[in-house]
Amino acid sequence: MSSDSRIQIAPSVLPADFSKLGDECIALEEAGVDRIQFDIMDGRFVPNLTFGAAVVASVRDKVKIPFEAHLMIEEPDLLIPEFIDAGCEIIIVHEETATHLHRTLSRIKDLGARPAVALNPHTPISRIEHVLDLLDMVLIMTVNPGFGGQAYISTMEPKVEATRALLDTADHWIDLEVDGGISDKTVSGAAAAGANVLISGSWLYKHPGGLGAGVKELRELGQAAAGQ
Ligand code: DX5
């Protein structure tokens, strides 16, 4: 797992064919992605309902690349151990669902996983300024969570820039991830603003050249925008 500013491509499996999720993960690894994000939705924090830790566990041994769980769920503390046991190296909790965020992030670390926090478009970055020491990654949502295929919210770019500046005050590298509407048209703005981990679902799965071509295009556009 890289802990530096290199551009990383992390697909969301939301658009994948769930009837053959194992094969879909193998295809993503072969396409050259750096890790795989599982969108966990409970139908309460977000309107949609996806899948639980058992589904993630069922595909863990199909590939070697890291898994991350994007917990778009109420009361994440109840399920964090299950997703770590299922093989997720990174656990992303939404700040909006964590009454005691410092305690939740500390527990993820104590359980041997890498803590990350997601902020919805309306949530100010000041909400995480006192837990930087516990964070391996921050996810700035560039859509309102719950569905794939939504339009990128470009007004989040100044927020990404401000987040990068905040994370750079920490005494260790903290990845900055963006999620929602990332495509060939939007990746450059996000990467230029400071995002180095790029989540893509619908654009990647619809790429005319296939997953490998999509990963390559997204990575090259992100690297160019980041001056890498
Ligand atoms: C938000 C989800 C989506 C998904 C990516 O609820 O987290 O952002 O991962 O969706 P696309 O790339 O289709 O916008």
mmCIF file of C-alpha atoms and ligand atoms in Angstrom:
data_model
loop_
_atom_site.group_PDB
_atom_site.id
_atom_site.type_symbol
_atom_site.label_atom_id
_atom_site.label_comp_id
_atom_site.label_asym_id
_atom_site.label_seq_id
_atom_site.Cartn_x
_atom_site.Cartn_y
_atom_site.Cartn_z
ATOM 1 C CA MET A 1 0.000 0.000 0.000
ATOM 2 C CA SER A 2 1.557 3.263 -1.034
ATOM 3 C CA SER A 3 1.885 5.959 1.604
ATOM 4 C CA ASP A 4 2.983 8.791 -0.652
ATOM 5 C CA SER A 5 1.493 11.247 -3.105
ATOM 6 C CA ARG A 6 1.481 8.871 -6.084
ATOM 7 C CA ILE A 7 -1.788 8.792 -8.031
ATOM 8 C CA GLN A 8 -3.735 5.603 -7.199
ATOM 9 C CA ILE A 9 -6.776 4.238 -8.969
ATOM 10 C CA ALA A 10 -9.371 2.579 -6.761
ATOM 11 C CA PRO A 11 -12.539 1.440 -8.516
ATOM 12 C CA SER A 12 -15.913 1.161 -6.866
ATOM 13 C CA VAL A 13 -17.467 -2.256 -7.509
ATOM 14 C CA LEU A 14 -20.942 -0.728 -7.373
ATOM 15 C CA PRO A 15 -21.468 -1.133 -11.168
ATOM 16 C CA ALA A 16 -19.982 -4.658 -11.216
ATOM 17 C CA ASP A 17 -21.998 -7.820 -11.926
ATOM 18 C CA PHE A 18 -22.632 -9.032 -8.363
ATOM 19 C CA SER A 19 -23.519 -12.504 -9.655
ATOM 20 C CA LYS A 20 -19.812 -12.987 -10.400
ATOM 21 C CA LEU A 21 -18.138 -10.560 -8.024
ATOM 22 C CA GLY A 22 -15.075 -12.767 -7.651
ATOM 23 C CA ASP A 23 -14.379 -12.711 -11.376
ATOM 24 C CA GLU A 24 -15.030 -8.949 -11.384
ATOM 25 C CA CYS A 25 -12.364 -8.445 -8.707
ATOM 26 C CA ILE A 26 -9.906 -10.571 -10.714
ATOM 27 C CA ALA A 27 -10.642 -8.429 -13.790
ATOM 28 C CA LEU A 28 -10.004 -5.242 -11.789
ATOM 29 C CA GLU A 29 -6.671 -6.585 -10.504
ATOM 30 C CA GLU A 30 -5.691 -7.572 -14.048
ATOM 31 C CA ALA A 31 -6.722 -4.076 -15.209
ATOM 32 C CA GLY A 32 -4.050 -2.645 -12.908
ATOM 33 C CA VAL A 33 -6.066 -0.982 -10.141
ATOM 34 C CA ASP A 34 -4.227 -0.211 -6.897
ATOM 35 C CA ARG A 35 -7.032 -1.354 -4.586
ATOM 36 C CA ILE A 36 -10.776 -2.075 -4.646
ATOM 37 C CA GLN A 37 -13.447 -0.046 -2.848
ATOM 38 C CA PHE A 38 -16.617 -1.741 -1.597
ATOM 39 C CA ASP A 39 -19.543 0.656 -1.218
ATOM 40 C CA ILE A 40 -21.371 -0.476 1.914
ATOM 41 C CA MET A 41 -24.824 1.102 2.105
ATOM 42 C CA ASP A 42 -27.494 0.440 4.760
ATOM 43 C CA GLY A 43 -30.574 2.139 3.290
ATOM 44 C CA ARG A 44 -30.597 4.486 6.336
ATOM 45 C CA PHE A 45 -27.580 6.805 6.143
ATOM 46 C CA VAL A 46 -28.014 6.644 2.357
ATOM 47 C CA PRO A 47 -31.161 5.644 0.410
ATOM 48 C CA ASN A 48 -29.544 2.601 -1.204
ATOM 49 C CA LEU A 49 -28.802 -0.871 0.254
ATOM 50 C CA THR A 50 -25.841 -2.918 -1.023
ATOM 51 C CA PHE A 51 -24.044 -5.760 0.767
ATOM 52 C CA GLY A 52 -22.320 -6.749 4.017
ATOM 53 C CA ALA A 53 -18.994 -8.118 5.224
ATOM 54 C CA ALA A 54 -19.826 -11.708 4.201
ATOM 55 C CA VAL A 55 -19.871 -10.679 0.531
ATOM 56 C CA VAL A 56 -16.512 -8.916 0.876
ATOM 57 C CA ALA A 57 -15.063 -11.967 2.656
ATOM 58 C CA SER A 58 -16.268 -14.218 -0.157
ATOM 59 C CA VAL A 59 -14.008 -12.495 -2.701
ATOM 60 C CA ARG A 60 -11.029 -11.640 -0.486
ATOM 61 C CA ASP A 61 -8.940 -14.617 -1.603
ATOM 62 C CA LYS A 62 -9.612 -14.075 -5.304
ATOM 63 C CA VAL A 63 -7.073 -11.232 -5.525
ATOM 64 C CA LYS A 64 -4.038 -9.866 -3.692
ATOM 65 C CA ILE A 65 -4.675 -6.113 -3.912
ATOM 66 C CA PRO A 66 -5.966 -4.252 -0.833
ATOM 67 C CA PHE A 67 -9.672 -3.837 -0.100
ATOM 68 C CA GLU A 68 -11.260 -0.751 1.424
ATOM 69 C CA ALA A 69 -14.750 -0.552 2.914
ATOM 70 C CA HIS A 70 -16.598 2.734 2.379
ATOM 71 C CA LEU A 71 -19.087 2.549 5.250
ATOM 72 C CA MET A 72 -22.098 4.599 4.233
ATOM 73 C CA ILE A 73 -23.949 3.243 7.273
ATOM 74 C CA GLU A 74 -25.361 4.472 10.564
ATOM 75 C CA GLU A 75 -23.635 3.213 13.743
ATOM 76 C CA PRO A 76 -20.450 2.032 11.954
ATOM 77 C CA ASP A 77 -18.883 0.896 15.267
ATOM 78 C CA LEU A 78 -21.191 -2.126 15.245
ATOM 79 C CA LEU A 79 -19.786 -3.515 11.968
ATOM 80 C CA ILE A 80 -16.175 -2.311 11.763
ATOM 81 C CA PRO A 81 -14.691 -5.551 13.193
ATOM 82 C CA GLU A 82 -16.614 -7.624 10.633
ATOM 83 C CA PHE A 83 -15.195 -5.690 7.682
ATOM 84 C CA ILE A 84 -11.680 -5.934 9.064
ATOM 85 C CA ASP A 85 -12.144 -9.696 9.572
ATOM 86 C CA ALA A 86 -13.478 -9.853 5.987
ATOM 87 C CA GLY A 87 -10.097 -8.583 4.779
ATOM 88 C CA CYS A 88 -10.490 -4.809 4.392
ATOM 89 C CA GLU A 89 -7.158 -3.055 5.032
ATOM 90 C CA ILE A 90 -8.768 0.393 5.036
ATOM 91 C CA ILE A 91 -11.987 1.306 6.828
ATOM 92 C CA ILE A 92 -13.663 4.561 5.781
ATOM 93 C CA VAL A 93 -16.258 5.912 8.202
ATOM 94 C CA HIS A 94 -18.409 8.956 7.489
ATOM 95 C CA GLU A 95 -17.773 11.778 9.936
ATOM 96 C CA GLU A 96 -21.519 12.393 9.887
ATOM 97 C CA THR A 97 -22.187 8.946 11.420
ATOM 98 C CA ALA A 98 -19.463 8.923 14.099
ATOM 99 C CA THR A 99 -20.647 10.472 17.354
ATOM 100 C CA HIS A 100 -17.228 9.722 18.885
ATOM 101 C CA LEU A 101 -14.998 9.887 15.790
ATOM 102 C CA HIS A 102 -11.700 9.889 17.745
ATOM 103 C CA ARG A 103 -12.726 6.709 19.549
ATOM 104 C CA THR A 104 -13.934 5.053 16.318
ATOM 105 C CA LEU A 105 -10.715 5.810 14.427
ATOM 106 C CA SER A 106 -8.595 4.666 17.391
ATOM 107 C CA ARG A 107 -10.495 1.377 17.451
ATOM 108 C CA ILE A 108 -9.925 0.777 13.718
ATOM 109 C CA LYS A 109 -6.205 1.303 14.330
ATOM 110 C CA ASP A 110 -6.213 -0.977 17.409
ATOM 111 C CA LEU A 111 -7.892 -3.691 15.314
ATOM 112 C CA GLY A 112 -4.991 -3.503 12.830
ATOM 113 C CA ALA A 113 -6.641 -1.661 9.943
ATOM 114 C CA ARG A 114 -5.953 1.770 8.440
ATOM 115 C CA PRO A 115 -8.440 4.452 9.573
ATOM 116 C CA ALA A 116 -10.031 6.808 7.062
ATOM 117 C CA VAL A 117 -12.837 9.334 7.247
ATOM 118 C CA ALA A 118 -15.260 10.517 4.554
ATOM 119 C CA LEU A 119 -16.843 13.972 4.433
ATOM 120 C CA ASN A 120 -20.092 14.637 2.593
ATOM 121 C CA PRO A 121 -20.197 17.720 0.380
ATOM 122 C CA HIS A 122 -21.731 19.936 3.103
ATOM 123 C CA THR A 123 -19.399 18.843 5.920
ATOM 124 C CA PRO A 124 -16.579 21.301 6.719
ATOM 125 C CA ILE A 125 -13.022 19.969 6.970
ATOM 126 C CA SER A 126 -12.758 21.555 10.402
ATOM 127 C CA ARG A 127 -14.616 18.455 11.658
ATOM 128 C CA ILE A 128 -11.452 16.352 11.255
ATOM 129 C CA GLU A 129 -8.736 18.811 12.235
ATOM 130 C CA HIS A 130 -8.273 17.218 15.680
ATOM 131 C CA VAL A 131 -7.951 13.598 14.501
ATOM 132 C CA LEU A 132 -5.242 13.915 11.831
ATOM 133 C CA ASP A 133 -2.829 11.878 13.940
ATOM 134 C CA LEU A 134 -5.185 8.888 13.625
ATOM 135 C CA LEU A 135 -5.822 9.125 9.874
ATOM 136 C CA ASP A 136 -4.286 7.296 6.925
ATOM 137 C CA MET A 137 -6.733 8.783 4.419
ATOM 138 C CA VAL A 138 -9.479 11.366 4.005
ATOM 139 C CA LEU A 139 -12.238 10.911 1.419
ATOM 140 C CA ILE A 140 -13.824 14.080 0.072
ATOM 141 C CA MET A 141 -17.162 13.139 -1.495
ATOM 142 C CA THR A 142 -17.676 14.779 -4.880
ATOM 143 C CA VAL A 143 -21.298 13.590 -4.974
ATOM 144 C CA ASN A 144 -23.949 13.112 -2.318
ATOM 145 C CA PRO A 145 -23.486 9.453 -1.322
ATOM 146 C CA GLY A 146 -25.870 6.633 -2.127
ATOM 147 C CA PHE A 147 -25.735 6.100 -5.864
ATOM 148 C CA GLY A 148 -23.273 5.648 -8.709
ATOM 149 C CA GLY A 149 -23.481 7.596 -11.950
ATOM 150 C CA GLN A 150 -24.126 11.017 -10.395
ATOM 151 C CA ALA A 151 -22.708 14.317 -11.642
ATOM 152 C CA TYR A 152 -19.370 15.475 -10.207
ATOM 153 C CA ILE A 153 -19.748 18.465 -7.865
ATOM 154 C CA SER A 154 -16.927 20.714 -9.105
ATOM 155 C CA THR A 155 -17.412 23.181 -6.243
ATOM 156 C CA MET A 156 -15.721 20.551 -4.075
ATOM 157 C CA GLU A 157 -12.333 21.326 -5.694
ATOM 158 C CA PRO A 158 -11.506 24.251 -3.360
ATOM 159 C CA LYS A 159 -12.444 21.923 -0.480
ATOM 160 C CA VAL A 160 -10.033 19.288 -1.825
ATOM 161 C CA GLU A 161 -7.308 21.941 -2.031
ATOM 162 C CA ALA A 162 -7.967 23.115 1.533
ATOM 163 C CA THR A 163 -8.010 19.501 2.749
ATOM 164 C CA ARG A 164 -4.608 18.805 1.157
ATOM 165 C CA ALA A 165 -3.196 21.856 2.931
ATOM 166 C CA LEU A 166 -4.679 20.658 6.243
ATOM 167 C CA LEU A 167 -3.334 17.101 5.818
ATOM 168 C CA ASP A 168 0.122 18.474 5.031
ATOM 169 C CA THR A 169 0.261 19.881 8.580
ATOM 170 C CA ALA A 170 0.287 16.315 9.950
ATOM 171 C CA ASP A 171 3.591 14.601 10.800
ATOM 172 C CA HIS A 172 2.867 11.723 8.380
ATOM 173 C CA TRP A 173 1.479 11.303 4.847
ATOM 174 C CA ILE A 174 -2.332 11.120 4.651
ATOM 175 C CA ASP A 175 -3.902 10.073 1.337
ATOM 176 C CA LEU A 176 -6.637 12.267 -0.113
ATOM 177 C CA GLU A 177 -9.330 10.350 -1.970
ATOM 178 C CA VAL A 178 -12.229 11.646 -4.054
ATOM 179 C CA ASP A 179 -15.331 9.663 -4.912
ATOM 180 C CA GLY A 180 -18.209 10.449 -7.208
ATOM 181 C CA GLY A 181 -18.427 11.416 -10.867
ATOM 182 C CA ILE A 182 -14.716 10.840 -11.498
ATOM 183 C CA SER A 183 -14.135 10.525 -15.247
ATOM 184 C CA ASP A 184 -11.767 11.651 -17.995
ATOM 185 C CA LYS A 185 -13.517 15.025 -17.840
ATOM 186 C CA THR A 186 -13.271 15.559 -14.060
ATOM 187 C CA VAL A 187 -10.147 13.709 -12.870
ATOM 188 C CA SER A 188 -7.743 16.499 -13.801
ATOM 189 C CA GLY A 189 -9.534 19.102 -11.675
ATOM 190 C CA ALA A 190 -9.616 16.762 -8.687
ATOM 191 C CA ALA A 191 -5.964 15.706 -9.021
ATOM 192 C CA ALA A 192 -4.759 19.261 -9.609
ATOM 193 C CA ALA A 193 -6.584 20.254 -6.405
ATOM 194 C CA GLY A 194 -4.641 17.615 -4.480
ATOM 195 C CA ALA A 195 -6.533 14.306 -4.633
ATOM 196 C CA ASN A 196 -4.177 11.342 -5.108
ATOM 197 C CA VAL A 197 -6.599 8.401 -4.729
ATOM 198 C CA LEU A 198 -9.289 8.385 -7.401
ATOM 199 C CA ILE A 199 -12.467 6.353 -7.107
ATOM 200 C CA SER A 200 -14.336 5.623 -10.294
ATOM 201 C CA GLY A 201 -17.335 3.369 -10.861
ATOM 202 C CA SER A 202 -19.651 4.073 -13.752
ATOM 203 C CA TRP A 203 -17.151 5.841 -16.049
ATOM 204 C CA LEU A 204 -14.599 3.072 -15.617
ATOM 205 C CA TYR A 205 -17.092 0.269 -16.222
ATOM 206 C CA LYS A 206 -18.475 2.008 -19.303
ATOM 207 C CA HIS A 207 -15.058 2.765 -20.814
ATOM 208 C CA PRO A 208 -15.164 1.744 -24.509
ATOM 209 C CA GLY A 209 -11.656 0.276 -24.277
ATOM 210 C CA GLY A 210 -12.453 -1.843 -21.227
ATOM 211 C CA LEU A 211 -11.257 -1.670 -17.611
ATOM 212 C CA GLY A 212 -7.534 -1.729 -18.406
ATOM 213 C CA ALA A 213 -7.774 1.164 -20.828
ATOM 214 C CA GLY A 214 -9.917 3.118 -18.392
ATOM 215 C CA VAL A 215 -7.498 2.602 -15.511
ATOM 216 C CA LYS A 216 -4.582 3.635 -17.727
ATOM 217 C CA GLU A 217 -6.369 6.765 -18.986
ATOM 218 C CA LEU A 218 -7.487 7.839 -15.512
ATOM 219 C CA ARG A 219 -4.005 7.279 -14.072
ATOM 220 C CA GLU A 220 -2.254 9.197 -16.864
ATOM 221 C CA LEU A 221 -4.674 12.133 -16.664
ATOM 222 C CA GLY A 222 -4.341 12.230 -12.876
ATOM 223 C CA GLN A 223 -0.538 12.062 -13.016
ATOM 224 C CA ALA A 224 -0.379 14.827 -15.612
ATOM 225 C CA ALA A 225 -2.623 17.091 -13.535
ATOM 226 C CA ALA A 226 -0.611 16.359 -10.393
ATOM 227 C CA GLY A 227 2.688 17.012 -12.197
ATOM 228 C CA GLN A 228 3.867 13.420 -11.682
HETATM 229 C C1 DX5 B 1 -21.447 7.199 -3.742
HETATM 230 C C2 DX5 B 1 -20.683 6.016 -4.256
HETATM 231 C C3 DX5 B 1 -20.278 6.295 -5.704
HETATM 232 C C4 DX5 B 1 -19.423 5.248 -6.334
HETATM 233 C C5 DX5 B 1 -18.731 5.804 -7.575
HETATM 234 O O1 DX5 B 1 -22.496 6.791 -3.008
HETATM 235 O O2 DX5 B 1 -19.553 5.847 -3.436
HETATM 236 O O3 DX5 B 1 -19.590 7.514 -5.699
HETATM 237 O O4 DX5 B 1 -18.506 4.830 -5.433
HETATM 238 O O5 DX5 B 1 -19.728 6.179 -8.415
HETATM 239 P P1 DX5 B 1 -19.457 6.884 -9.828
HETATM 240 O O6 DX5 B 1 -17.989 6.773 -10.163
HETATM 241 O O7 DX5 B 1 -20.329 6.089 -10.765
HETATM 242 O O8 DX5 B 1 -19.895 8.291 -9.646
#
